[in-house]
Amino acid sequence: MSERSQWFNQVIASSTGKELVKRIAAGGAVSCGGVDMAGWAHLGAILGVQNRRPVILLTGKLKQQETLQQDLETWLRLLKSDTEARFYPDWEVLPHEDKLPHADVISERLETLLALRAEQPPVITATVASLMQCTLSPKEIFHRTRTLKLGERLDPLDFIEWLEEQGYEPEAQVTARGELSLRGGIVDVFPFTTPWPIRFEFFGDELESIRYFNPQNQISRDKINQVDISPGGEVGLLRQIKDSGRTTLLEHLPEDSVLLFCDPDSIEEMAAQKVMEIPPGDQFHVEWATLCNRMDERNLSRIELRELDSEASDVQLDITSLEVFRPMGNQISDPQIVDAQRREFFGQIHRWRRQEYKVLMLCNNEGEQERLEELWDEYGFEREGGKLDILHGTLSRGFLFNAEKWVVISDAEIFGRYKVQRPRRMKSSHGGATKSAFDINFTELEKGDYVVHVQHGIGRYLGMKVMPLSGSKEGDDKSAHECIVIEYAQSDPKNPPPKLYVPVSEAHLVSKYVGSGKINPPLNLLGGKRWEKTKEKAEKAVRDLAAELLRIQAVRETEHGHAFGEDTTWQREFETSFVYEETQDQMKAIEQAKNDMQNEQPMDRLICGDVGFGKTEVAIRAAFKAVMAGKQVAVLVPTTVLAQQHFNTFTERMMEYPVRVELLSRFRTKSQQAKTVDALKAGAVDIVIGTHRLVQPDVVFKDLGLVVIDEEQRFGVAHKERFKMLRTHVDVLTLSATPIPRTLYLALTGARDMSTIETPPVDRLPVETIVADYNEDLISKAIRRELHRGGQVFFLHNRVGTIHTVEKKLRGIVPEARIVVGHGQMKSDELEEVMTSFIEGKADVLLSTTIIESGIDIPNANTIIIDRADRFGLSDLYQLRGRVGRYKHQAYAYVLLPRHAALLADARRRISAIKQYSSLGSGFKIAMRDLEIRGAGNLLGPEQSGHITAVGFELYCQLLKQSVSQLKGEKVKRRVEVETKFDFLTLSPEQDAAPKQALRSQPRKSKSTISVPREDIWEWEEYDSDIPEPNSGENTCEIAPAYIPMDYISLLPQRIDVYRRLAQANDRSTVRSLSDELRDRFGKLPPAMEHLLLVGELKVIASDQGIDSIVVDKDRLKLKRSGDYISLGGKFPRLTKKKALARLREVKKLLLAL
């Protein structure tokens, strides 16, 4: 056994530890005193590993459970044990509440129960609530779990039936746990106990392939040989089965299990509270007294861990806190005080080492270790006492075990980070950039919505229609034609409005209309000239805008600023010590900002991202880089409360380094502000965070190097003018929580330095939004649920005059809640006291006005109740909802409306939209739904809004992108639109029954059918025949289909998506990737699908060659380039293949040979 392993085992190896183990073996209850909470996880890990038996650490509250889980995982890793730490949560819903637990919660519970059947028993953390919560009995889980192996024989329909019996829900596409989907011989299912959903592919009744797939893009990942399919949930099955099938975690524990009661008094208190919440006759909970009796009946070993020593204790362990030695606190901002306090604690560490204590120090990562070793050397202790013994791991607190002279010190004691805790790993995959709001799912479009057809302009969407062909039988799908129906303006009031029937194969030509205001746009006339003129005007406007943006950029490039150097060692340490996991988008934004800073030209970069996506960390790292170069940093924010929030965040992140951070806002007295202003002038302050107070004339910097502007659009005109002056001299980083639609971002690439953060942080869950009438019972349940799991609540009431009346009501509804009130009309010191008490967890409910709207980040607050939501705009509601759901718990937003109120149509739409768009990163879609381009107005200016309205946002962005590229002199690869006519292919289902001559012709613009009077129908034309055609015989090639069969991809949105992607493919690799994806998701490609993909590839090849027309007529291939036919010796190339697929490949070979 290694020396360190001996250290870790000293608690058990001590005389009192041996006595504890002896009593555990005897069973029953043991009282153990003198065990600080910092030692609970260590004791549980040692008992689990040494005794190879299940150990359950039971706590009263969820927060304690999460801290224990974090510490437990660290200790098991340090012990180099294969014992797993399992987290067993309660459902986090109130008894008889009409809600299902989050799928990840059910997943953690079922995984824990299955782990108890493994050869190596786990160590489990649980709460009183989770132990009282019912689950499936061991017998039920055994019968409802199935192992499937590769090569096994099983009818897919029988498999689907079995899955449904286990609680899995059929869906068109599997994206969440507990869902299943059947497509031909492919079955997708997402069990609760696998890391990814699983794709089973059958050949007949033989299981031919088992593989994981990514729920975001539906593409397969790793192949596996076998998998266990667990029950499809808990709640639904518990309602179905008899009492004998329901039990608790307790009945899953083997006889030799050990339960550690961490703080028994707290456990009893929480149990009593939980019992009060359970209604009579509840079938999902077991009384606490019943559980205790059952423990006695089974003689399960129970250790009651108490912090204080007591004569009544059976065993005294003496594991104590380090608090008495005054380690680092977490409320200190003065670097000198921080340094003095840290130096004093380091002196104590040195004394322990001289007294032959074994001192083990844990850091989160390598960056923290490097900084710790630097400080140890800087204070002179390395020369006297040698190097420190440091390991990597995350512990909430350290502890002292005096009996064996052993000290464990965590980074919390060194760097003052008691409040920082790594989030527990949730299992759902929410990664991936958000989808464009313009990628229309036509089943989600509402009738009457406005759409834009590239060729015909703005129309009104009327729905989808399956159009039968003349002569076809009713219900014959193969003779049906799916169309998007769009209504246009009436040219003659006597006639009904004309309709355009767009085949789904041309869906890529249609986009959702989004303007820059709330006025409905006029519809275009079919065949009229107004649409073309409108596009021309918009093109001129965007050219002017692009020219102005590029002019500003050119001017900036001639300015000379400070070129910051490469990252220092401290910079790398500082970034490595970040305790959370950065997203790829976030890392890219950080690198772009730092690269800008290293250029000689002043930086002017905009960082866009949805609420809570990590923009502040980008600013923190840029600020630290500036300070390391001896420059000062100013951080401008729009509100006092947000200034305080940023001050706390920057101070905590910089605490390990000699960086002085100050606050300049009305939360500071005049004398404090004066001192800060003097210190800024003298260069004694490195980073100052403040409101508009920062741009007042008396604020002078000694050497300003970086300005960070948060939410610039919330400042006034005068302040913005001051910002413009700053931009010509120093580096400027602007943060915007109002996300820029990706189409605009791409359009501005090259004309404006922008970074977008579209990926949500790891483990983020979407906020569940509940829209309801004002209801005191609902409010009571919502607040109590949050308090029950140790969380906090925002209650938003945006009327200062009645806010104290609401406070009185809330105190009557939830008397046990600690409520504080905050609003903008309070005195500065009062508001600061309120916010501080809430941030520090000394209050449960913050009743406030919209002062919380911008940037407030309180991870422990995961419920927000918005009173009179009808008075808010959609963007405001979205920002408010973003105050919660910034941590690992399921968050709730209650959108309350006045009872019996007749809401205006506009308010109803807003409320409907906030509920509909609850997915992560849905700020883009919120912006579109509200018909306000959030952030675009600030970038483009109000003069452009008319042109956005005229042509729609997506087309506007396309035109802008083209103009920017052209003005920069870039060679823009513009895809040539290639017309194709193959006499041996039916390119859509309607052609299967169409007359022969229809196959030889094509509409001049598109295949859309227009229902208008006869004279307005687009003329059909034969291809040009400048080259004489020799006589030819009948076509000798078979007629074959080339479209997406409904029986291959049954869902219309999925078919439209494939047609769109194929039409927009710019290279052959994209077509090949699409082909591989279809094979993976839907099975073997049918001939019609193969032909369609090959036609798509031919179009890409032709476009690259500048060919704009491909015609196959009998055995002749006719290719046009710029209106001229391509011939070989004055003749068309001849095709010889008779099969459709072979003939298409022959055409491909000839195109590649050109």
CSV table of C-alpha atoms in Angstrom, one decimal, residues 413-767:
chain,number,residue,atom,x,y,z
A,413,GLU,CA,-9.2,27.5,2.3
A,414,ILE,CA,-6.4,28.9,0.1
A,415,PHE,CA,-8.4,30.9,-2.4
A,416,GLY,CA,-11.6,31.6,-0.6
A,417,ARG,CA,-14.0,29.7,-2.9
A,418,TYR,CA,-16.5,28.2,-0.5
A,419,LYS,CA,-19.4,29.1,-2.8
A,420,VAL,CA,-17.9,27.6,-6.0
A,421,GLN,CA,-19.0,24.1,-6.6
A,422,ARG,CA,-18.7,22.0,-9.8
A,423,PRO,CA,-22.1,21.2,-11.0
A,424,ARG,CA,-23.0,17.5,-10.9
A,425,ARG,CA,-23.0,15.9,-14.3
A,426,MET,CA,-26.5,15.7,-15.8
A,427,LYS,CA,-26.9,13.2,-18.5
A,428,SER,CA,-28.9,14.9,-21.2
A,429,SER,CA,-27.0,16.2,-24.2
A,430,HIS,CA,-27.9,19.8,-24.8
A,431,GLY,CA,-24.9,20.8,-26.7
A,432,GLY,CA,-24.8,22.1,-30.3
A,433,ALA,CA,-25.6,25.4,-31.7
A,434,THR,CA,-29.1,26.6,-31.9
A,435,LYS,CA,-31.0,26.1,-35.1
A,436,SER,CA,-31.8,29.0,-37.3
A,437,ALA,CA,-35.2,30.5,-36.8
A,438,PHE,CA,-35.7,30.4,-40.6
A,439,ASP,CA,-35.4,26.7,-40.9
A,440,ILE,CA,-39.1,26.3,-41.2
A,441,ASN,CA,-41.0,23.3,-40.0
A,442,PHE,CA,-44.2,23.8,-42.1
A,443,THR,CA,-46.2,21.9,-39.6
A,444,GLU,CA,-45.4,24.5,-37.0
A,445,LEU,CA,-46.3,27.5,-39.2
A,446,GLU,CA,-49.7,28.9,-38.4
A,447,LYS,CA,-52.1,29.7,-41.2
A,448,GLY,CA,-51.9,33.3,-42.0
A,449,ASP,CA,-48.2,33.7,-41.2
A,450,TYR,CA,-46.2,35.6,-43.8
A,451,VAL,CA,-43.6,33.9,-45.9
A,452,VAL,CA,-41.1,35.0,-48.6
A,453,HIS,CA,-40.7,33.1,-51.9
A,454,VAL,CA,-37.4,34.1,-53.5
A,455,GLN,CA,-38.9,34.5,-56.9
A,456,HIS,CA,-42.4,35.7,-56.2
A,457,GLY,CA,-42.0,37.8,-53.0
A,458,ILE,CA,-44.1,38.1,-49.8
A,459,GLY,CA,-47.2,35.9,-49.5
A,460,ARG,CA,-49.5,34.5,-46.9
A,461,TYR,CA,-49.1,30.8,-45.8
A,462,LEU,CA,-52.3,28.9,-46.1
A,463,GLY,CA,-51.2,25.4,-45.1
A,464,MET,CA,-50.0,22.2,-46.7
A,465,LYS,CA,-52.1,20.4,-49.3
A,466,VAL,CA,-51.8,17.0,-50.9
A,467,MET,CA,-52.9,17.5,-54.5
A,468,PRO,CA,-54.3,14.4,-56.4
A,469,LEU,CA,-53.6,14.3,-60.1
A,470,SER,CA,-56.3,13.9,-62.7
A,471,GLY,CA,-57.0,10.3,-63.4
A,472,SER,CA,-55.5,9.1,-60.1
A,473,LYS,CA,-57.5,7.1,-57.6
A,474,GLU,CA,-58.5,8.6,-54.3
A,475,GLY,CA,-56.0,7.7,-51.5
A,476,ASP,CA,-53.3,6.7,-54.0
A,477,ASP,CA,-50.2,8.3,-52.3
A,478,LYS,CA,-47.9,7.6,-55.2
A,479,SER,CA,-50.1,9.9,-57.4
A,480,ALA,CA,-50.2,12.6,-54.8
A,481,HIS,CA,-48.3,15.9,-54.8
A,482,GLU,CA,-47.4,17.6,-51.5
A,483,CYS,CA,-47.5,21.3,-51.8
A,484,ILE,CA,-47.0,24.4,-49.7
A,485,VAL,CA,-49.9,26.7,-50.4
A,486,ILE,CA,-49.1,30.5,-50.5
A,487,GLU,CA,-51.7,33.2,-51.2
A,488,TYR,CA,-50.7,36.4,-53.0
A,489,ALA,CA,-52.3,39.8,-53.6
A,490,GLN,CA,-55.4,40.1,-55.8
A,491,SER,CA,-54.8,41.7,-59.1
A,492,ASP,CA,-58.6,41.9,-59.7
A,493,PRO,CA,-61.0,42.4,-56.8
A,494,LYS,CA,-63.6,40.3,-58.7
A,495,ASN,CA,-61.4,37.2,-58.7
A,496,PRO,CA,-60.3,35.3,-55.6
A,497,PRO,CA,-56.6,35.8,-54.5
A,498,PRO,CA,-54.2,33.7,-56.5
A,499,LYS,CA,-52.5,30.8,-54.9
A,500,LEU,CA,-49.0,29.4,-55.4
A,501,TYR,CA,-48.6,25.7,-54.9
A,502,VAL,CA,-44.9,25.0,-54.1
A,503,PRO,CA,-43.8,21.4,-54.2
A,504,VAL,CA,-42.0,20.3,-51.0
A,505,SER,CA,-39.0,19.6,-53.2
A,506,GLU,CA,-38.7,23.4,-53.7
A,507,ALA,CA,-39.2,24.3,-50.0
A,508,HIS,CA,-35.8,25.8,-49.9
A,509,LEU,CA,-37.1,28.7,-51.9
A,510,VAL,CA,-39.5,29.6,-49.1
A,511,SER,CA,-38.5,31.3,-45.8
A,512,LYS,CA,-40.5,32.7,-42.9
A,513,TYR,CA,-41.0,36.4,-43.2
A,514,VAL,CA,-39.6,38.5,-40.4
A,515,GLY,CA,-39.6,42.2,-40.6
A,516,SER,CA,-38.1,44.9,-38.3
A,517,GLY,CA,-41.5,46.1,-36.9
A,518,LYS,CA,-44.9,45.0,-36.0
A,519,ILE,CA,-46.8,46.2,-39.1
A,520,ASN,CA,-47.9,43.5,-41.4
A,521,PRO,CA,-46.3,43.7,-44.9
A,522,PRO,CA,-48.3,44.1,-48.1
A,523,LEU,CA,-48.6,41.0,-50.2
A,524,ASN,CA,-46.9,40.9,-53.6
A,525,LEU,CA,-48.7,40.4,-57.0
A,526,LEU,CA,-47.8,37.2,-58.8
A,527,GLY,CA,-46.0,38.0,-62.0
A,528,GLY,CA,-45.8,41.7,-61.0
A,529,LYS,CA,-42.7,43.9,-61.3
A,530,ARG,CA,-42.9,45.4,-57.8
A,531,TRP,CA,-41.1,42.5,-56.1
A,532,GLU,CA,-38.0,42.8,-58.4
A,533,LYS,CA,-37.9,46.6,-57.8
A,534,THR,CA,-38.2,46.1,-54.1
A,535,LYS,CA,-35.2,43.7,-54.2
A,536,GLU,CA,-33.2,46.2,-56.2
A,537,LYS,CA,-33.8,49.0,-53.7
A,538,ALA,CA,-32.8,46.7,-50.8
A,539,GLU,CA,-29.7,45.7,-52.7
A,540,LYS,CA,-28.7,49.4,-53.1
A,541,ALA,CA,-29.4,50.0,-49.4
A,542,VAL,CA,-27.3,47.1,-48.2
A,543,ARG,CA,-24.5,48.1,-50.6
A,544,ASP,CA,-24.4,51.5,-48.9
A,545,LEU,CA,-24.5,50.0,-45.4
A,546,ALA,CA,-21.7,47.6,-46.3
A,547,ALA,CA,-19.6,50.4,-47.7
A,548,GLU,CA,-20.1,52.4,-44.5
A,549,LEU,CA,-19.2,49.5,-42.2
A,550,LEU,CA,-16.1,48.8,-44.2
A,551,ARG,CA,-15.1,52.5,-44.2
A,552,ILE,CA,-15.4,52.6,-40.4
A,553,GLN,CA,-13.3,49.4,-40.2
A,554,ALA,CA,-10.7,50.9,-42.6
A,555,VAL,CA,-10.4,54.0,-40.5
A,556,ARG,CA,-9.9,52.0,-37.4
A,557,GLU,CA,-7.2,49.9,-39.0
A,558,THR,CA,-5.2,53.2,-39.5
A,559,GLU,CA,-5.4,54.0,-35.8
A,560,HIS,CA,-2.6,53.0,-33.5
A,561,GLY,CA,-3.4,51.5,-30.2
A,562,HIS,CA,-1.5,49.3,-27.7
A,563,ALA,CA,-0.5,45.9,-28.9
A,564,PHE,CA,-0.7,43.5,-25.9
A,565,GLY,CA,1.9,40.7,-25.7
A,566,GLU,CA,1.5,37.0,-25.7
A,567,ASP,CA,-0.2,35.3,-22.8
A,568,THR,CA,1.9,35.3,-19.6
A,569,THR,CA,2.4,32.4,-17.3
A,570,TRP,CA,-0.1,33.9,-14.9
A,571,GLN,CA,-2.6,34.3,-17.7
A,572,ARG,CA,-2.4,30.6,-18.5
A,573,GLU,CA,-2.7,29.7,-14.8
A,574,PHE,CA,-5.6,32.0,-14.4
A,575,GLU,CA,-7.5,30.5,-17.3
A,576,THR,CA,-6.7,26.9,-16.3
A,577,SER,CA,-8.0,27.5,-12.8
A,578,PHE,CA,-11.5,28.2,-14.2
A,579,VAL,CA,-13.6,25.5,-12.4
A,580,TYR,CA,-16.3,25.1,-15.1
A,581,GLU,CA,-16.1,23.6,-18.5
A,582,GLU,CA,-15.9,26.1,-21.4
A,583,THR,CA,-18.0,25.5,-24.5
A,584,GLN,CA,-16.3,25.5,-27.9
A,585,ASP,CA,-18.1,28.8,-28.8
A,586,GLN,CA,-16.9,30.4,-25.6
A,587,MET,CA,-13.3,29.3,-26.2
A,588,LYS,CA,-13.4,30.7,-29.8
A,589,ALA,CA,-14.7,34.0,-28.5
A,590,ILE,CA,-12.0,34.2,-25.9
A,591,GLU,CA,-9.2,33.5,-28.5
A,592,GLN,CA,-10.7,36.0,-30.9
A,593,ALA,CA,-10.8,38.7,-28.3
A,594,LYS,CA,-7.2,38.1,-27.1
A,595,ASN,CA,-5.9,38.0,-30.7
A,596,ASP,CA,-7.5,41.4,-31.3
A,597,MET,CA,-5.8,42.7,-28.2
A,598,GLN,CA,-2.4,41.6,-29.5
A,599,ASN,CA,-2.9,43.6,-32.7
A,600,GLU,CA,-1.7,47.2,-33.0
A,601,GLN,CA,-5.2,48.4,-34.1
A,602,PRO,CA,-7.7,49.1,-31.3
A,603,MET,CA,-10.1,46.2,-30.7
A,604,ASP,CA,-13.8,46.8,-31.3
A,605,ARG,CA,-15.4,43.4,-30.9
A,606,LEU,CA,-19.0,42.5,-30.2
A,607,ILE,CA,-19.7,39.3,-28.2
A,608,CYS,CA,-23.3,38.1,-28.7
A,609,GLY,CA,-24.9,35.3,-26.8
A,610,ASP,CA,-28.1,34.1,-25.1
A,611,VAL,CA,-28.7,34.7,-21.4
A,612,GLY,CA,-26.3,32.7,-19.2
A,613,PHE,CA,-24.1,31.4,-22.1
A,614,GLY,CA,-20.8,32.6,-20.6
A,615,LYS,CA,-20.0,36.1,-22.0
A,616,THR,CA,-18.8,37.4,-18.7
A,617,GLU,CA,-15.9,34.9,-18.6
A,618,VAL,CA,-14.8,36.2,-22.0
A,619,ALA,CA,-14.6,39.7,-20.5
A,620,ILE,CA,-12.9,38.5,-17.4
A,621,ARG,CA,-10.0,36.9,-19.3
A,622,ALA,CA,-9.6,39.9,-21.6
A,623,ALA,CA,-9.5,42.2,-18.5
A,624,PHE,CA,-6.9,40.0,-16.8
A,625,LYS,CA,-4.7,40.1,-19.9
A,626,ALA,CA,-4.9,43.9,-19.9
A,627,VAL,CA,-4.0,44.1,-16.2
A,628,MET,CA,-1.1,41.8,-16.7
A,629,ALA,CA,0.2,44.3,-19.3
A,630,GLY,CA,0.0,47.1,-16.7
A,631,LYS,CA,-3.2,48.6,-18.2
A,632,GLN,CA,-6.4,49.6,-16.5
A,633,VAL,CA,-9.8,48.2,-17.3
A,634,ALA,CA,-13.2,49.9,-17.2
A,635,VAL,CA,-16.4,47.7,-17.1
A,636,LEU,CA,-19.5,49.7,-18.0
A,637,VAL,CA,-22.9,48.2,-17.1
A,638,PRO,CA,-26.4,49.7,-17.3
A,639,THR,CA,-27.7,49.0,-13.8
A,640,THR,CA,-26.5,49.3,-10.2
A,641,VAL,CA,-27.5,45.8,-9.3
A,642,LEU,CA,-25.6,44.3,-12.3
A,643,ALA,CA,-22.6,46.4,-11.4
A,644,GLN,CA,-22.6,44.8,-7.9
A,645,GLN,CA,-23.0,41.3,-9.5
A,646,HIS,CA,-20.0,41.9,-11.9
A,647,PHE,CA,-17.9,43.3,-9.0
A,648,ASN,CA,-18.5,40.1,-7.0
A,649,THR,CA,-17.7,37.9,-9.9
A,650,PHE,CA,-14.5,39.8,-11.0
A,651,THR,CA,-13.3,40.0,-7.4
A,652,GLU,CA,-13.7,36.3,-6.8
A,653,ARG,CA,-12.0,35.3,-10.0
A,654,MET,CA,-9.0,37.7,-9.4
A,655,MET,CA,-8.6,36.8,-5.7
A,656,GLU,CA,-5.6,34.6,-6.2
A,657,TYR,CA,-3.6,37.5,-7.9
A,658,PRO,CA,-2.6,41.0,-6.9
A,659,VAL,CA,-5.4,42.7,-8.8
A,660,ARG,CA,-7.4,45.5,-7.3
A,661,VAL,CA,-11.0,45.6,-8.4
A,662,GLU,CA,-13.3,48.5,-7.3
A,663,LEU,CA,-16.9,49.5,-7.7
A,664,LEU,CA,-18.2,52.9,-8.8
A,665,SER,CA,-22.0,53.1,-8.5
A,666,ARG,CA,-24.7,54.5,-6.1
A,667,PHE,CA,-24.0,51.4,-3.9
A,668,ARG,CA,-20.9,53.4,-2.8
A,669,THR,CA,-21.0,56.5,-0.7
A,670,LYS,CA,-19.7,59.8,-2.1
A,671,SER,CA,-16.5,59.6,0.0
A,672,GLN,CA,-15.9,56.0,-1.2
A,673,GLN,CA,-16.5,57.1,-4.8
A,674,ALA,CA,-14.0,60.0,-4.4
A,675,LYS,CA,-11.3,57.6,-3.1
A,676,THR,CA,-11.9,55.3,-6.0
A,677,VAL,CA,-11.7,58.2,-8.5
A,678,ASP,CA,-8.4,59.4,-6.9
A,679,ALA,CA,-7.0,55.8,-7.0
A,680,LEU,CA,-7.9,55.4,-10.7
A,681,LYS,CA,-6.1,58.7,-11.5
A,682,ALA,CA,-3.1,57.4,-9.5
A,683,GLY,CA,-3.1,54.0,-11.2
A,684,ALA,CA,-3.8,52.2,-7.9
A,685,VAL,CA,-7.0,50.6,-9.2
A,686,ASP,CA,-6.6,47.9,-11.9
A,687,ILE,CA,-10.3,47.2,-12.8
A,688,VAL,CA,-13.2,49.5,-12.1
A,689,ILE,CA,-16.8,48.3,-12.6
A,690,GLY,CA,-19.6,50.9,-12.7
A,691,THR,CA,-22.7,52.3,-14.2
A,692,HIS,CA,-22.8,55.6,-16.3
A,693,ARG,CA,-20.9,57.1,-13.3
A,694,LEU,CA,-17.8,55.9,-15.1
A,695,VAL,CA,-18.2,58.2,-18.1
A,696,GLN,CA,-18.6,61.4,-16.1
A,697,PRO,CA,-15.9,64.0,-16.6
A,698,ASP,CA,-14.2,63.6,-13.1
A,699,VAL,CA,-13.3,60.0,-13.8
A,700,VAL,CA,-9.8,60.0,-15.2
A,701,PHE,CA,-7.6,57.0,-15.8
A,702,LYS,CA,-3.8,56.8,-15.5
A,703,ASP,CA,-3.4,54.3,-18.3
A,704,LEU,CA,-6.7,52.9,-19.6
A,705,GLY,CA,-6.2,49.9,-21.9
A,706,LEU,CA,-9.6,48.1,-22.2
A,707,VAL,CA,-13.2,49.1,-21.9
A,708,VAL,CA,-15.9,46.4,-21.5
A,709,ILE,CA,-19.5,47.6,-22.3
A,710,ASP,CA,-22.3,45.3,-21.1
A,711,GLU,CA,-25.6,45.7,-22.8
A,712,GLU,CA,-24.7,48.9,-24.7
A,713,GLN,CA,-28.3,49.3,-26.1
A,714,ARG,CA,-29.6,50.0,-22.6
A,715,PHE,CA,-27.5,53.2,-22.3
A,716,GLY,CA,-28.6,56.6,-23.4
A,717,VAL,CA,-27.6,58.5,-26.5
A,718,ALA,CA,-25.1,60.8,-24.7
A,719,HIS,CA,-23.3,57.8,-23.2
A,720,LYS,CA,-23.2,56.0,-26.5
A,721,GLU,CA,-21.5,59.1,-28.1
A,722,ARG,CA,-18.9,58.9,-25.3
A,723,PHE,CA,-18.4,55.2,-26.1
A,724,LYS,CA,-17.7,56.1,-29.8
A,725,MET,CA,-14.9,58.4,-28.6
A,726,LEU,CA,-13.4,55.6,-26.5
A,727,ARG,CA,-13.3,53.2,-29.5
A,728,THR,CA,-10.7,55.2,-31.4
A,729,HIS,CA,-8.2,55.1,-28.6
A,730,VAL,CA,-8.5,51.9,-26.5
A,731,ASP,CA,-9.6,48.3,-27.0
A,732,VAL,CA,-13.4,47.9,-26.6
A,733,LEU,CA,-15.3,44.7,-25.9
A,734,THR,CA,-19.1,44.9,-26.1
A,735,LEU,CA,-21.3,42.2,-24.6
A,736,SER,CA,-24.9,41.7,-25.8
A,737,ALA,CA,-27.3,39.3,-24.2
A,738,THR,CA,-29.7,39.9,-27.0
A,739,PRO,CA,-28.6,37.3,-29.5
A,740,ILE,CA,-27.9,38.2,-33.1
A,741,PRO,CA,-29.5,35.8,-35.5
A,742,ARG,CA,-26.9,33.6,-37.2
A,743,THR,CA,-27.9,34.8,-40.7
A,744,LEU,CA,-27.0,38.3,-39.7
A,745,TYR,CA,-23.8,37.3,-38.1
A,746,LEU,CA,-22.6,35.5,-41.2
A,747,ALA,CA,-23.7,38.5,-43.4
A,748,LEU,CA,-21.6,40.9,-41.3
A,749,THR,CA,-18.5,38.6,-41.2
A,750,GLY,CA,-15.7,40.7,-42.6
A,751,ALA,CA,-17.4,44.1,-41.9
A,752,ARG,CA,-17.8,43.9,-38.1
A,753,ASP,CA,-15.7,42.0,-35.6
A,754,MET,CA,-18.3,39.7,-33.9
A,755,SER,CA,-18.2,36.5,-31.9
A,756,THR,CA,-21.3,34.5,-31.1
A,757,ILE,CA,-21.8,32.1,-28.3
A,758,GLU,CA,-24.6,29.8,-29.4
A,759,THR,CA,-23.9,26.7,-27.3
A,760,PRO,CA,-25.4,26.4,-23.9
A,761,PRO,CA,-23.1,25.5,-21.0
A,762,VAL,CA,-22.7,21.8,-20.0
A,763,ASP,CA,-25.5,20.4,-17.9
A,764,ARG,CA,-27.9,23.3,-18.5
A,765,LEU,CA,-31.6,22.3,-18.6
A,766,PRO,CA,-34.3,24.2,-20.4
A,767,VAL,CA,-36.6,26.3,-18.1
